[in-house]
CSV table of C-alpha atoms in Angstrom, one decimal:
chain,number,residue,atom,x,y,z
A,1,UNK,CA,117.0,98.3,99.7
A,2,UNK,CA,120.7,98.4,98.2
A,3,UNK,CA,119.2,97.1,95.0
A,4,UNK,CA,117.9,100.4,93.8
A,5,UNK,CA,121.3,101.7,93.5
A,6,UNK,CA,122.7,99.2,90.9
A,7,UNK,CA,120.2,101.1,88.4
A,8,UNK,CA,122.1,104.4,88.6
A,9,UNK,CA,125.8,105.5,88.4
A,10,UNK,CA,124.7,109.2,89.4
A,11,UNK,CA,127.5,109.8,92.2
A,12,UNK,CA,124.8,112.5,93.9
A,13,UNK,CA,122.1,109.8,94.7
A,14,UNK,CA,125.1,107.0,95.3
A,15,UNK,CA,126.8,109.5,97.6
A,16,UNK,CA,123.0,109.8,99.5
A,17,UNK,CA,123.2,105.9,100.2
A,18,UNK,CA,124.2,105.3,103.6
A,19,UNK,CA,121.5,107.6,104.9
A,20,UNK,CA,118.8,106.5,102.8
A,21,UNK,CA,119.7,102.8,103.9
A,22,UNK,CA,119.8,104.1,107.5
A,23,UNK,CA,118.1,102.5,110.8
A,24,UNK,CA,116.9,106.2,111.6
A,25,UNK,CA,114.2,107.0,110.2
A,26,UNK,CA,115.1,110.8,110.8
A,27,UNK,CA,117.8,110.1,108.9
A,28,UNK,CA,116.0,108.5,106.0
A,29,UNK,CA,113.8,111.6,105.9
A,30,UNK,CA,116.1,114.0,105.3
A,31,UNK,CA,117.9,112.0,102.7
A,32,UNK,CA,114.6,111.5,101.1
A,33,UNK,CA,114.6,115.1,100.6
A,34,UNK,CA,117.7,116.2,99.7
A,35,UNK,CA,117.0,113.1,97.1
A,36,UNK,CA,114.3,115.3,96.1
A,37,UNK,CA,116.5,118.6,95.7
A,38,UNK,CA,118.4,116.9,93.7
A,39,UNK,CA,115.2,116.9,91.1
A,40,UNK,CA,116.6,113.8,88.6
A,41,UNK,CA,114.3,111.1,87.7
A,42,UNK,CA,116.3,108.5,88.8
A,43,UNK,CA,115.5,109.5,92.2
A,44,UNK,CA,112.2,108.5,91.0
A,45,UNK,CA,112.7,105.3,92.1
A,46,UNK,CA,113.9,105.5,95.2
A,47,UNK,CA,111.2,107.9,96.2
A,48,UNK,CA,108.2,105.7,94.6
A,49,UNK,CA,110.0,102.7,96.7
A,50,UNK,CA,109.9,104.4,100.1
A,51,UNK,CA,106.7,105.7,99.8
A,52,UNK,CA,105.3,102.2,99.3
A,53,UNK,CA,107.5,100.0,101.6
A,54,UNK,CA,109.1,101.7,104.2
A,55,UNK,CA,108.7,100.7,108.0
A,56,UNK,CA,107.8,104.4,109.1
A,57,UNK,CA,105.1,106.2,108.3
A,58,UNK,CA,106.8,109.9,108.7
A,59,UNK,CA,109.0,108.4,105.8
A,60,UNK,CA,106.6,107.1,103.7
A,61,UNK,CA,104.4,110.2,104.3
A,62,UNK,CA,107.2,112.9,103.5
A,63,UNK,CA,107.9,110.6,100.1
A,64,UNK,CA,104.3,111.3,99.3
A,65,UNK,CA,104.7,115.0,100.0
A,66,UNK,CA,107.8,115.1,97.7
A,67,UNK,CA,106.3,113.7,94.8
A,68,UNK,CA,103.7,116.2,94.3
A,69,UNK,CA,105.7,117.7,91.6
A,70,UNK,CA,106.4,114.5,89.3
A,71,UNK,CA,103.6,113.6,87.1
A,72,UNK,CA,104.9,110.7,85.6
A,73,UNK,CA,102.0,107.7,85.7
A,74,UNK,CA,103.9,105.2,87.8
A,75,UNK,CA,104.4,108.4,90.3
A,76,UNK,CA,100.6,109.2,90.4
A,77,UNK,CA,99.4,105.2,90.3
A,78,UNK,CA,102.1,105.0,93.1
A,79,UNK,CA,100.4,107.5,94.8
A,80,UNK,CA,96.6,106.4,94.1
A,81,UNK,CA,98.0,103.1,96.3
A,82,UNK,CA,99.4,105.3,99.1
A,83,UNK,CA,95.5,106.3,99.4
A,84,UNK,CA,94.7,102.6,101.1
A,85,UNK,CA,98.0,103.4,103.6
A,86,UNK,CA,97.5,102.3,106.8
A,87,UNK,CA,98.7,105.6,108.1
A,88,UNK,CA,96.0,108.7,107.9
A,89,UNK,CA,98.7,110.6,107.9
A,90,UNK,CA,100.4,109.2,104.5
A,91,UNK,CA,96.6,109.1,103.1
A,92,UNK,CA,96.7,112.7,103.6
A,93,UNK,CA,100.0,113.3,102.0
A,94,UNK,CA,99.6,111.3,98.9
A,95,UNK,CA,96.0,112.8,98.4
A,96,UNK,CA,96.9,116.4,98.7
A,97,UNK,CA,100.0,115.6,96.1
A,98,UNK,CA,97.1,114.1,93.7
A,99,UNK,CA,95.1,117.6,94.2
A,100,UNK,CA,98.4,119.4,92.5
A,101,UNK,CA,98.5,117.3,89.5
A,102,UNK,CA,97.6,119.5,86.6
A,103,UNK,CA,97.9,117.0,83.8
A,104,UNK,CA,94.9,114.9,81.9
A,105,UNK,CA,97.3,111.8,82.0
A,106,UNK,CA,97.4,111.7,85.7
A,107,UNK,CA,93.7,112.7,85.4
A,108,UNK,CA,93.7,108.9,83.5
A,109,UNK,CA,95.2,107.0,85.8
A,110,UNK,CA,93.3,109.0,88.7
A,111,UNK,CA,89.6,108.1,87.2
A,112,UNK,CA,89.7,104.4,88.1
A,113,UNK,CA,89.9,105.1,92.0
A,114,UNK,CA,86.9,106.9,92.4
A,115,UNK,CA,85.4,103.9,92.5
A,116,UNK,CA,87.2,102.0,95.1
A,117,UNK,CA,85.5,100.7,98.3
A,118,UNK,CA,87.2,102.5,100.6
A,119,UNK,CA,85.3,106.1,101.3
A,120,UNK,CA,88.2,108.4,102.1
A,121,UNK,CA,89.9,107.0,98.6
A,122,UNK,CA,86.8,107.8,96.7
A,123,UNK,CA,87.3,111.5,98.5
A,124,UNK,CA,90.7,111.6,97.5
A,125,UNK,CA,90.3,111.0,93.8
A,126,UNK,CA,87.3,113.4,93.4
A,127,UNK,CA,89.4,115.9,95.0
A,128,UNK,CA,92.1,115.3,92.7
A,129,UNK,CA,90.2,115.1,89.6
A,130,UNK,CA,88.1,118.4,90.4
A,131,UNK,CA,91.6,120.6,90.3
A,132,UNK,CA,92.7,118.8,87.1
A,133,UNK,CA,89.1,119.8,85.6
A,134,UNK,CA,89.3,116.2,83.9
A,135,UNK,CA,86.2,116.2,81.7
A,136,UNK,CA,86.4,112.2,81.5
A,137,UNK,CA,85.6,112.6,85.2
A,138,UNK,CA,81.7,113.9,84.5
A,139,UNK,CA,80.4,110.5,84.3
A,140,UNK,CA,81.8,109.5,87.2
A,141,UNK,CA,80.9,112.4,89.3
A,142,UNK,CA,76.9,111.9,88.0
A,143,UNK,CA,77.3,108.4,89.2
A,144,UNK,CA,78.7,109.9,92.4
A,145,UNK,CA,75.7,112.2,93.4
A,146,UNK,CA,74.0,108.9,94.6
A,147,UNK,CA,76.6,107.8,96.6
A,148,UNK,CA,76.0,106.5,100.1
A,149,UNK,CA,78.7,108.8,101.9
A,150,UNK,CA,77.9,112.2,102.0
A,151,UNK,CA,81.4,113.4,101.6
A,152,UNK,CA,82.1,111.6,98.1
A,153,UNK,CA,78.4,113.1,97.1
A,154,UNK,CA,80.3,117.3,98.1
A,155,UNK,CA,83.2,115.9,96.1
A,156,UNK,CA,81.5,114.9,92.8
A,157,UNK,CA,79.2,118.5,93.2
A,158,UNK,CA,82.9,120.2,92.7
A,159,UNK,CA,84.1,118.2,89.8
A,160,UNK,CA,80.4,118.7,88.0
A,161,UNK,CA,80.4,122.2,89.0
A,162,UNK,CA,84.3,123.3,87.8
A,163,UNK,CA,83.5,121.5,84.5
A,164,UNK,CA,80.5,123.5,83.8
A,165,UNK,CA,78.5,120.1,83.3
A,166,UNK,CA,75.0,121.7,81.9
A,167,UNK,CA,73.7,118.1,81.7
A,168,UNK,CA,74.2,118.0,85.4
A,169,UNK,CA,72.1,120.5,86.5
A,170,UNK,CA,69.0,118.8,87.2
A,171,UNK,CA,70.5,116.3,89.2
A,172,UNK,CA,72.2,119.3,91.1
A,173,UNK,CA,68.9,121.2,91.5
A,174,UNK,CA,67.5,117.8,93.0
A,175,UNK,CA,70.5,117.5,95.6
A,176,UNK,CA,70.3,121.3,96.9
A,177,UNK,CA,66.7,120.7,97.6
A,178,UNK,CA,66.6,117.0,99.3
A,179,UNK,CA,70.4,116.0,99.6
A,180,UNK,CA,70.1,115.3,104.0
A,181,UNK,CA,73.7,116.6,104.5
A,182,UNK,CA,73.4,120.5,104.8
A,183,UNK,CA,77.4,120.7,103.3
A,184,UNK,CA,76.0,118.5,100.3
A,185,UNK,CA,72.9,120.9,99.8
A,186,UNK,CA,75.0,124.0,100.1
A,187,UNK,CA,77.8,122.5,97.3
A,188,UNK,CA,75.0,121.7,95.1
A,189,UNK,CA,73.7,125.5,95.2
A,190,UNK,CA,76.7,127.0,94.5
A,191,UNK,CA,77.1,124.3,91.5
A,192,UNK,CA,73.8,126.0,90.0
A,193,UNK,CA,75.9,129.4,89.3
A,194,UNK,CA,77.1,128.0,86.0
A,195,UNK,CA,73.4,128.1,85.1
A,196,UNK,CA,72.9,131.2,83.2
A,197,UNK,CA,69.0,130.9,82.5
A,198,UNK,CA,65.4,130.5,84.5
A,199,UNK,CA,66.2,126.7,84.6
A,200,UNK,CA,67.5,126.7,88.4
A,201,UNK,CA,65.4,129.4,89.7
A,202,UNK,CA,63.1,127.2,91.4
A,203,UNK,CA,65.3,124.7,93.0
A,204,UNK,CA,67.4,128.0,93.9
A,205,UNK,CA,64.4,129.9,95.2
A,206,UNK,CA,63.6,126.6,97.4
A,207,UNK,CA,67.4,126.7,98.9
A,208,UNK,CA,66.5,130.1,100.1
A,209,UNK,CA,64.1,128.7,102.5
A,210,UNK,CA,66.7,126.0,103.8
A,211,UNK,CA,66.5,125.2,107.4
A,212,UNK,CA,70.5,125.9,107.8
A,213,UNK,CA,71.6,129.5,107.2
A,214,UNK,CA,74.9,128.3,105.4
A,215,UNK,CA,72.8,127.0,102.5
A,216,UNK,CA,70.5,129.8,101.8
A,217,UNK,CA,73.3,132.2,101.9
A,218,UNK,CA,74.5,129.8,99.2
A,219,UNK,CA,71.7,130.4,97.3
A,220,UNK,CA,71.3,134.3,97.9
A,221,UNK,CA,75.0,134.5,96.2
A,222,UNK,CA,73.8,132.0,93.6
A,223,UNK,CA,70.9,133.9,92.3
A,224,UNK,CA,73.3,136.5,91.5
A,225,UNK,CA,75.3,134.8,89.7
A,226,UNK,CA,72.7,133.5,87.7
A,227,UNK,CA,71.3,137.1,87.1
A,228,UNK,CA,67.9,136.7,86.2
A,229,UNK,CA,66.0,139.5,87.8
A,230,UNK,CA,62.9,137.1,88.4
A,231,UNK,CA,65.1,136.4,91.5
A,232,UNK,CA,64.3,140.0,92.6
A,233,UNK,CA,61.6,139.4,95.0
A,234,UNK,CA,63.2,136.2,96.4
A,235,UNK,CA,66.0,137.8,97.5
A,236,UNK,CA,63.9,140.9,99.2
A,237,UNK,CA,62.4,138.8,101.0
A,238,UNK,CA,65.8,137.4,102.1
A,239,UNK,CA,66.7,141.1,103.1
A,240,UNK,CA,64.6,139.7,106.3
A,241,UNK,CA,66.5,136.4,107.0
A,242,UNK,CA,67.1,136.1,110.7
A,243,UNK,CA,71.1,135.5,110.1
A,244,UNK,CA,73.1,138.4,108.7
A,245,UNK,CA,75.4,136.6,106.4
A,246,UNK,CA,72.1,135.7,104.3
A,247,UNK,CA,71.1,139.3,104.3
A,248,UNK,CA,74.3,140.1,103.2
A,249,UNK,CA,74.9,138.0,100.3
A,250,UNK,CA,71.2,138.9,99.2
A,251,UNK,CA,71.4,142.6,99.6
A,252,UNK,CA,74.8,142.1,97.5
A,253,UNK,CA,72.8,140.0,94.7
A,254,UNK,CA,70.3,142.8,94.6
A,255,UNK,CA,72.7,145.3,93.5
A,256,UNK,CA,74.8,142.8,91.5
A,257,UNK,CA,71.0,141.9,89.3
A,258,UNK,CA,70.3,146.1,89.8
A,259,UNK,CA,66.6,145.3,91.1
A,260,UNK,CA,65.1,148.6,90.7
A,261,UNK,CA,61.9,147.6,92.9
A,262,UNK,CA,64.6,146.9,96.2
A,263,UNK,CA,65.0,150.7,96.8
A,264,UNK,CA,63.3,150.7,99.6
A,265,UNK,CA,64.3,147.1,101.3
A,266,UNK,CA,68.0,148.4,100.7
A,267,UNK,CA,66.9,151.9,101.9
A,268,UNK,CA,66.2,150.3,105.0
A,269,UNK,CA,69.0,148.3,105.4
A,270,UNK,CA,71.4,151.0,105.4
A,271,UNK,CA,70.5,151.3,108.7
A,272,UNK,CA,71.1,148.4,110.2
A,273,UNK,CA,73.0,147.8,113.4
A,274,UNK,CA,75.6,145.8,111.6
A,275,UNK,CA,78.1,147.7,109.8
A,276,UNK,CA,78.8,145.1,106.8
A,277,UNK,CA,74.9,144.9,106.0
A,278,UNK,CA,75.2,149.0,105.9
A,279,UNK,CA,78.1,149.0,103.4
A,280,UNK,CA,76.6,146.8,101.3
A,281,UNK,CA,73.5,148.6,100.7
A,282,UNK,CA,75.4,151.1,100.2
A,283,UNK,CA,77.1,149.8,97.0
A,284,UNK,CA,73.8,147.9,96.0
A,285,UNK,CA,72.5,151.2,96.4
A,286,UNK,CA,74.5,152.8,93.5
A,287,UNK,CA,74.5,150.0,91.3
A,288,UNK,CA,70.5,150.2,90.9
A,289,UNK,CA,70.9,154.1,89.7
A,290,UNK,CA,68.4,155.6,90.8
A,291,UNK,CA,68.5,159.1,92.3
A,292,UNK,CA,65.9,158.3,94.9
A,293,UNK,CA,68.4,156.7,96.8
A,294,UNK,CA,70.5,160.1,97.0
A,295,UNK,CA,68.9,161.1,100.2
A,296,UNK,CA,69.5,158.2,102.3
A,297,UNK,CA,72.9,158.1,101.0
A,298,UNK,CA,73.8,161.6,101.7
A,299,UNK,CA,72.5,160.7,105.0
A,300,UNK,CA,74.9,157.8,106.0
A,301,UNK,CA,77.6,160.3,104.9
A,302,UNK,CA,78.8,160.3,108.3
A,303,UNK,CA,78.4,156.5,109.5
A,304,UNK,CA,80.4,155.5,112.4
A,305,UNK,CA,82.1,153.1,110.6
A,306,UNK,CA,84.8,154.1,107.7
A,307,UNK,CA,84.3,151.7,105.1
A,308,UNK,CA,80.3,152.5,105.1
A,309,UNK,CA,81.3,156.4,104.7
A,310,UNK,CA,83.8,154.8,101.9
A,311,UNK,CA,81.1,152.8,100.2
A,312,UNK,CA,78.6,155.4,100.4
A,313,UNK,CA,81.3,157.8,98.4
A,314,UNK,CA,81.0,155.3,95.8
A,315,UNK,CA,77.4,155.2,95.9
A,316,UNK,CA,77.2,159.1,95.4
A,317,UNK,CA,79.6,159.4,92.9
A,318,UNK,CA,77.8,156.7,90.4
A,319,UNK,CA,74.2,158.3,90.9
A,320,UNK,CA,75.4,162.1,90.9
């Protein structure tokens, strides 16, 4: 271990020696971080060293926490190896250091490990490359959607949907309708927003009949997003969805596409027993400007709840 030291004559690191050298581990820790204060490259080494080879896994996982903010290739490649640790708990250090990489050179040396054998590696890497919106990373991600694991499937949905992959989208549409995991279904829905035309309606319209809740409140906030108002009727009908959170986002898509023919759905809604639904028909109320909603509105002027009476306000003041 001494060894590293005869590459530098920087008296801070050679004055942090005997405790980086130390049989404590605690010890080593510490020194590993006030290495890391120290912010010079030639700690570089030392860190990249302990993070691959020492005995103690709280060691080698704080090294990997304190190179998140070096971006140098043998730092990230170092890293990309501490993926295949042994210890979950150094995995998980290393791979949340690769998710704060911001540069496309890291993105390069990243790319490779998506495919390694190992799942959580493959997880890793997507991860990583999603936040560095790498676009070198689309093939991969495609590739990806046909993974066995479930999890590497959600990950490559993020990097295709982040980098606005057009190509992508009927490969998306395809996993929002038959992916089997419900997380992979409800990724891929979301990943349709960066549609901006009639293309995804269908798939979309299909995701609002989804037997989990999670997804086709995916798709209610999607067809907003995509703002077509074909989506109108769809998402009226969602205004009857047995779970709330899907009447919510669809009641908030109706206002968001101003659906003039959901007066009376969002009418209706603004008295429900739940006070969120009631707020937000209030505001969809407003944005579809029309004057026939003044009544109901004035009506709700003195809800139970304050941010309904604050949302109708704001209702009445844009159709008045």
């Amino acid at each position: 271990m001494t060894s590293l030291f005869e590459t530098t004559d920087n008296d801070d690191i050679l004055a942090l020696q005997p405790r980086l050298t130390d049989d404590d581990p605690g010890v080593r820790r510490i020194a590993l971080i006030e290495l890391a204060d120290l912010e010079e490259p030639e700690g570089l080494l030392w860190l990249v060293d302990r993070l691959a080879d020492d005995p103690t896994e709280e060691v080698r996982a704080e090294a990997a926490r304190l190179l998140e903010a070096w971006e140098d290739e043998p730092v990230v490649e170092a890293l990309c190896q501490a993926l295949t640790d042994p210890s979950p708990a150094v995995q998980a250090a290393a791979a949340q250091s690769l998710s704060l990489l911001k540069s496309e050179a890291a993105g390069r040396v990243i790319l490779p490990w998506t495919g390694h054998a190992d799942i959580s590696v493959r997880v890793a890497a997507f991860r990583a490359l999603r936040e560095l919106r790498f676009p070198d990373a689309a093939a991969a991600a495609l590739i990806a959607l046909k993974d066995e694991d479930a999890s590497v499937r959600r990950e490559a949905v993020g990097v295709l949907g982040w980098l606005k992959q057009l190509d992508a989208l009927p490969a998306l549409a395809r996993l929002a309708s038959d992916d089997p995991d419900t997380e992979v279904r409800r990724a891929a829905t979301g990943a349709l927003g960066l549609a901006s035309d009639i293309q995804v309606l269908p798939a979309l319209r299909q995701a609002l009949q989804d037997q989990a809740w999670q997804v086709r409140e995916e798709a209610a906030t999607t067809l907003g997003k995509v703002g077509h108002t074909d989506a109108g009727p769809a998402l009226i009908e969602a205004l009857g969805d047995d779970y709330w959170q899907v009447r919510l986002r669809a009641t908030r898509s109706l206002g968001r596409l101003r659906y003039a023919p959901a007066l009376e759905a969002l009418i209706e809604t603004l008295g429900h027993r739940i006070s969120n639904l009631r707020k937000e028909a209030a505001l969809a109320l407003g944005e579809l400007n029309d004057r026939q909603a003044i009544a109901a509105l004035q009506a709700a002027q003195d809800d139970g709840d304050p941010e309904v009476r604050k949302a109708v306000r704001i209702a009445l003041s844009q159709l008045q």
